[in-house]
Amino acid sequence: RAWFEEEHISAEVFRAVSASNLSRPLDIQRRVHAVDAFTRLPQAAALAAANKRVTNILDKLEEGHQFGEVSADLLHGAQEKALAEQLQALAHTSGEHLARDEYTQALACLADLRDTVDSFFDSVMVNADDSAVRHNRLNLLKKLRDLFLQVADISQLAVSKYPMPLVILDRDGVINQYSDDYVRCIADWQPIPGSLEAICALSRGGYRVAIASNQSGLSRGYFGLDELEAIHALLCLQVEDLGGE
């Protein structure tokens, strides 16, 4: 690692490569230089954030979750079909580069996924009600992550390599419908149309989103902390379902 620091290669790049627990020094060096070159591409920040999002989604699955092949019959929207088709094509193209240890070229190929991945998260709800569709979308995300993992875990670049500007939103009247009688429980909480999608767009655009809300109904005893936390848990879950954070 000290060698790479002398080359002004960041610790995040080294961590992205070392996450794969490699042992051949020359191979590690090639991958580190490839990831360092990748960070200079205009698509890098968005793809690092997308890989971080995919990792978070997959890490929340139950232990022992069984992945499988992506089924074309279960791809319903144009955006998920486009992602599946591009992943299939790039698996072949990047695979040819990987066979020759051409890691820089492999990542440059995968950088073309940026717009397709953004469109997928803009339009597709991963946690669909239909379990077969949901599992198929999870298989698709795993395939995306695995393509990058053949070189390095670029999700390691997402936080510290690309510091995220912070957007702070009020809650009532901004994210959910305002009520003179207070939003006291989950049944009262109704998101404003488009508000959750806007949060997801900010998240995908590289912004960290936080909520600051003065819930005076809590101090007045109209609802308890458990009810408030349940509302916020639902809000976070719905944003995650749309592909945001």
GROMACS .gro file of C-alpha atoms in nm:
model
  245
    1ARG     CA    1   0.000   0.000   0.000
    2ALA     CA    2   0.285   0.240   0.076
    3TRP     CA    3   0.407   0.196  -0.282
    4PHE     CA    4   0.073   0.310  -0.416
    5GLU     CA    5   0.063   0.608  -0.183
    6GLU     CA    6   0.393   0.720  -0.334
    7GLU     CA    7   0.215   0.709  -0.671
    8HIS     CA    8  -0.062   0.926  -0.520
    9ILE     CA    9  -0.315   0.645  -0.548
   10SER     CA   10  -0.581   0.678  -0.279
   11ALA     CA   11  -0.644   0.433   0.002
   12GLU     CA   12  -1.000   0.385  -0.129
   13VAL     CA   13  -0.867   0.247  -0.455
   14PHE     CA   14  -0.642   0.006  -0.269
   15ARG     CA   15  -0.935  -0.106  -0.049
   16ALA     CA   16  -1.151  -0.166  -0.355
   17VAL     CA   17  -0.892  -0.413  -0.483
   18SER     CA   18  -0.791  -0.566  -0.150
   19ALA     CA   19  -1.156  -0.653  -0.079
   20SER     CA   20  -1.107  -0.947  -0.318
   21ASN     CA   21  -0.831  -1.097  -0.099
   22LEU     CA   22  -0.585  -1.139  -0.385
   23SER     CA   23  -0.236  -1.276  -0.335
   24ARG     CA   24  -0.034  -1.215  -0.655
   25PRO     CA   25   0.152  -0.881  -0.626
   26LEU     CA   26   0.167  -0.811  -1.001
   27ASP     CA   27  -0.203  -0.886  -1.042
   28ILE     CA   28  -0.285  -0.657  -0.750
   29GLN     CA   29  -0.075  -0.380  -0.902
   30ARG     CA   30  -0.253  -0.407  -1.237
   31ARG     CA   31  -0.593  -0.394  -1.071
   32VAL     CA   32  -0.501  -0.096  -0.853
   33HIS     CA   33  -0.384   0.100  -1.155
   34ALA     CA   34  -0.701   0.001  -1.343
   35VAL     CA   35  -0.930   0.117  -1.061
   36ASP     CA   36  -0.729   0.438  -1.026
   37ALA     CA   37  -0.784   0.504  -1.398
   38PHE     CA   38  -1.153   0.419  -1.357
   39THR     CA   39  -1.195   0.687  -1.089
   40ARG     CA   40  -1.101   0.948  -1.348
   41LEU     CA   41  -1.385   0.850  -1.582
   42PRO     CA   42  -1.696   1.074  -1.577
   43GLN     CA   43  -1.915   0.768  -1.511
   44ALA     CA   44  -1.715   0.654  -1.207
   45ALA     CA   45  -1.893   0.840  -0.928
   46ALA     CA   46  -2.242   0.732  -1.035
   47LEU     CA   47  -2.138   0.369  -1.087
   48ALA     CA   48  -1.957   0.358  -0.753
   49ALA     CA   49  -2.274   0.487  -0.585
   50ALA     CA   50  -2.488   0.239  -0.780
   51ASN     CA   51  -2.266  -0.051  -0.676
   52LYS     CA   52  -2.289   0.067  -0.315
   53ARG     CA   53  -2.668   0.072  -0.345
   54VAL     CA   54  -2.671  -0.277  -0.498
   55THR     CA   55  -2.445  -0.406  -0.222
   56ASN     CA   56  -2.677  -0.262   0.043
   57ILE     CA   57  -2.981  -0.424  -0.119
   58LEU     CA   58  -2.818  -0.765  -0.149
   59ASP     CA   59  -2.664  -0.753   0.198
   60LYS     CA   60  -3.013  -0.712   0.348
   61LEU     CA   61  -3.131  -1.043   0.206
   62GLU     CA   62  -3.185  -1.334   0.440
   63GLU     CA   63  -2.884  -1.552   0.508
   64GLY     CA   64  -2.875  -1.837   0.261
   65HIS     CA   65  -3.070  -1.653  -0.009
   66GLN     CA   66  -3.041  -1.853  -0.330
   67PHE     CA   67  -2.955  -1.661  -0.645
   68GLY     CA   68  -3.012  -1.794  -0.993
   69GLU     CA   69  -3.000  -1.702  -1.359
   70VAL     CA   70  -3.187  -1.401  -1.492
   71SER     CA   71  -3.506  -1.510  -1.667
   72ALA     CA   72  -3.597  -1.308  -1.977
   73ASP     CA   73  -3.962  -1.406  -1.929
   74LEU     CA   74  -3.972  -1.219  -1.598
   75LEU     CA   75  -3.827  -0.895  -1.733
   76HIS     CA   76  -4.129  -0.667  -1.771
   77GLY     CA   77  -4.010  -0.309  -1.815
   78ALA     CA   78  -3.797  -0.164  -2.094
   79GLN     CA   79  -3.535  -0.047  -1.845
   80GLU     CA   80  -3.474  -0.387  -1.686
   81LYS     CA   81  -3.469  -0.553  -2.027
   82ALA     CA   82  -3.212  -0.300  -2.143
   83LEU     CA   83  -2.996  -0.364  -1.837
   84ALA     CA   84  -3.014  -0.741  -1.882
   85GLU     CA   85  -2.920  -0.715  -2.248
   86GLN     CA   86  -2.629  -0.480  -2.183
   87LEU     CA   87  -2.499  -0.695  -1.897
   88GLN     CA   88  -2.505  -0.997  -2.127
   89ALA     CA   89  -2.312  -0.813  -2.397
   90LEU     CA   90  -2.059  -0.661  -2.159
   91ALA     CA   91  -2.002  -0.991  -1.981
   92HIS     CA   92  -1.861  -1.118  -2.310
   93THR     CA   93  -1.664  -0.806  -2.397
   94SER     CA   94  -1.518  -0.748  -2.051
   95GLY     CA   95  -1.452  -1.122  -2.020
   96GLU     CA   96  -1.222  -1.107  -2.320
   97HIS     CA   97  -1.024  -0.827  -2.155
   98LEU     CA   98  -1.014  -1.009  -1.822
   99ALA     CA   99  -0.876  -1.320  -1.990
  100ARG     CA  100  -0.577  -1.107  -2.092
  101ASP     CA  101  -0.555  -0.931  -1.752
  102GLU     CA  102  -0.661  -0.605  -1.920
  103TYR     CA  103  -0.837  -0.465  -1.617
  104THR     CA  104  -0.832  -0.102  -1.730
  105GLN     CA  105  -1.006  -0.190  -2.055
  106ALA     CA  106  -1.256  -0.413  -1.875
  107LEU     CA  107  -1.361  -0.132  -1.641
  108ALA     CA  108  -1.377   0.112  -1.931
  109CYS     CA  109  -1.627  -0.124  -2.099
  110LEU     CA  110  -1.834  -0.153  -1.782
  111ALA     CA  111  -1.842   0.227  -1.750
  112ASP     CA  112  -2.088   0.224  -2.040
  113LEU     CA  113  -2.346   0.085  -1.795
  114ARG     CA  114  -2.390   0.420  -1.621
  115ASP     CA  115  -2.696   0.549  -1.810
  116THR     CA  116  -2.865   0.208  -1.822
  117VAL     CA  117  -2.816   0.154  -1.449
  118ASP     CA  118  -2.950   0.503  -1.373
  119SER     CA  119  -3.258   0.436  -1.587
  120PHE     CA  120  -3.313   0.104  -1.411
  121PHE     CA  121  -3.317   0.261  -1.066
  122ASP     CA  122  -3.529   0.551  -1.195
  123SER     CA  123  -3.803   0.323  -1.322
  124VAL     CA  124  -3.787  -0.021  -1.160
  125MET     CA  125  -3.896  -0.119  -0.810
  126VAL     CA  126  -3.664  -0.400  -0.705
  127ASN     CA  127  -3.884  -0.525  -0.422
  128ALA     CA  128  -4.183  -0.606  -0.641
  129ASP     CA  129  -4.490  -0.768  -0.486
  130ASP     CA  130  -4.455  -1.066  -0.720
  131SER     CA  131  -4.189  -1.285  -0.557
  132ALA     CA  132  -4.071  -1.433  -0.887
  133VAL     CA  133  -4.022  -1.088  -1.039
  134ARG     CA  134  -3.850  -0.968  -0.722
  135HIS     CA  135  -3.606  -1.260  -0.720
  136ASN     CA  136  -3.534  -1.210  -1.087
  137ARG     CA  137  -3.449  -0.844  -1.028
  138LEU     CA  138  -3.221  -0.941  -0.742
  139ASN     CA  139  -3.049  -1.189  -0.975
  140LEU     CA  140  -3.004  -0.904  -1.222
  141LEU     CA  141  -2.844  -0.682  -0.959
  142LYS     CA  142  -2.614  -0.963  -0.849
  143LYS     CA  143  -2.503  -1.008  -1.208
  144LEU     CA  144  -2.425  -0.635  -1.223
  145ARG     CA  145  -2.222  -0.646  -0.904
  146ASP     CA  146  -2.039  -0.965  -1.003
  147LEU     CA  147  -1.921  -0.810  -1.330
  148PHE     CA  148  -1.741  -0.533  -1.142
  149LEU     CA  149  -1.617  -0.769  -0.870
  150GLN     CA  150  -1.416  -0.953  -1.132
  151VAL     CA  151  -1.183  -0.653  -1.111
  152ALA     CA  152  -1.254  -0.487  -0.776
  153ASP     CA  153  -1.527  -0.383  -0.535
  154ILE     CA  154  -1.587  -0.032  -0.663
  155SER     CA  155  -1.858   0.022  -0.403
  156GLN     CA  156  -1.564   0.093  -0.173
  157LEU     CA  157  -1.511   0.415  -0.369
  158ALA     CA  158  -1.862   0.548  -0.312
  159VAL     CA  159  -1.835   0.730   0.022
  160SER     CA  160  -1.493   0.870   0.084
  161LYS     CA  161  -1.359   0.894  -0.271
  162TYR     CA  162  -1.662   1.096  -0.374
  163PRO     CA  163  -1.783   1.300  -0.074
  164MET     CA  164  -2.158   1.343  -0.098
  165PRO     CA  165  -2.314   1.687  -0.057
  166LEU     CA  166  -2.598   1.692   0.195
  167VAL     CA  167  -2.960   1.787   0.123
  168ILE     CA  168  -3.180   1.839   0.430
  169LEU     CA  169  -3.555   1.819   0.377
  170ASP     CA  170  -3.849   1.898   0.599
  171ARG     CA  171  -4.100   1.615   0.623
  172ASP     CA  172  -4.464   1.728   0.654
  173GLY     CA  173  -4.576   1.919   0.347
  174VAL     CA  174  -4.254   1.839   0.163
  175ILE     CA  175  -4.234   1.460   0.157
  176ASN     CA  176  -4.576   1.366   0.290
  177GLN     CA  177  -4.916   1.532   0.298
  178TYR     CA  178  -4.956   1.793   0.572
  179SER     CA  179  -5.230   1.741   0.831
  180ASP     CA  180  -5.367   1.995   1.082
  181ASP     CA  181  -5.446   1.697   1.304
  182TYR     CA  182  -5.085   1.571   1.288
  183VAL     CA  183  -4.948   1.261   1.120
  184ARG     CA  184  -4.988   1.029   1.418
  185CYS     CA  185  -4.930   0.680   1.276
  186ILE     CA  186  -4.845   0.487   0.961
  187ALA     CA  187  -5.208   0.501   0.845
  188ASP     CA  188  -5.193   0.883   0.849
  189TRP     CA  189  -4.869   0.903   0.651
  190GLN     CA  190  -4.931   0.964   0.280
  191PRO     CA  191  -4.639   1.063   0.056
  192ILE     CA  192  -4.687   1.353  -0.182
  193PRO     CA  193  -4.690   1.216  -0.539
  194GLY     CA  194  -4.339   1.231  -0.680
  195SER     CA  195  -4.167   1.314  -0.351
  196LEU     CA  196  -4.010   0.971  -0.297
  197GLU     CA  197  -3.897   0.959  -0.659
  198ALA     CA  198  -3.736   1.302  -0.611
  199ILE     CA  199  -3.544   1.174  -0.308
  200CYS     CA  200  -3.423   0.880  -0.517
  201ALA     CA  201  -3.314   1.116  -0.794
  202LEU     CA  202  -3.111   1.317  -0.543
  203SER     CA  203  -2.956   0.998  -0.408
  204ARG     CA  204  -2.861   0.876  -0.753
  205GLY     CA  205  -2.723   1.219  -0.833
  206GLY     CA  206  -2.469   1.184  -0.554
  207TYR     CA  207  -2.651   1.364  -0.273
  208ARG     CA  208  -2.697   1.234   0.078
  209VAL     CA  209  -3.054   1.307   0.187
  210ALA     CA  210  -3.152   1.375   0.549
  211ILE     CA  211  -3.477   1.481   0.715
  212ALA     CA  212  -3.507   1.750   0.983
  213SER     CA  213  -3.858   1.770   1.121
  214ASN     CA  214  -4.004   1.941   1.425
  215GLN     CA  215  -4.263   1.689   1.542
  216SER     CA  216  -4.438   1.892   1.812
  217GLY     CA  217  -4.713   1.628   1.834
  218LEU     CA  218  -4.461   1.404   2.006
  219SER     CA  219  -4.405   1.645   2.295
  220ARG     CA  220  -4.779   1.713   2.315
  221GLY     CA  221  -4.852   1.345   2.357
  222TYR     CA  222  -5.052   1.299   2.036
  223PHE     CA  223  -4.829   1.006   1.939
  224GLY     CA  224  -4.533   0.821   2.084
  225LEU     CA  225  -4.176   0.765   1.976
  226ASP     CA  226  -4.259   0.413   1.854
  227GLU     CA  227  -4.521   0.551   1.615
  228LEU     CA  228  -4.281   0.818   1.489
  229GLU     CA  229  -4.001   0.568   1.430
  230ALA     CA  230  -4.242   0.334   1.250
  231ILE     CA  231  -4.338   0.614   1.009
  232HIS     CA  232  -3.974   0.694   0.939
  233ALA     CA  233  -3.891   0.325   0.893
  234LEU     CA  234  -4.169   0.303   0.634
  235LEU     CA  235  -4.040   0.615   0.460
  236CYS     CA  236  -3.687   0.470   0.438
  237LEU     CA  237  -3.817   0.135   0.316
  238GLN     CA  238  -4.024   0.294   0.039
  239VAL     CA  239  -3.730   0.504  -0.076
  240GLU     CA  240  -3.505   0.196  -0.080
  241ASP     CA  241  -3.768   0.005  -0.277
  242LEU     CA  242  -3.741   0.275  -0.545
  243GLY     CA  243  -3.362   0.243  -0.549
  244GLY     CA  244  -3.266   0.539  -0.331
  245GLU     CA  245  -3.113   0.590   0.009
   0.00000   0.00000   0.00000
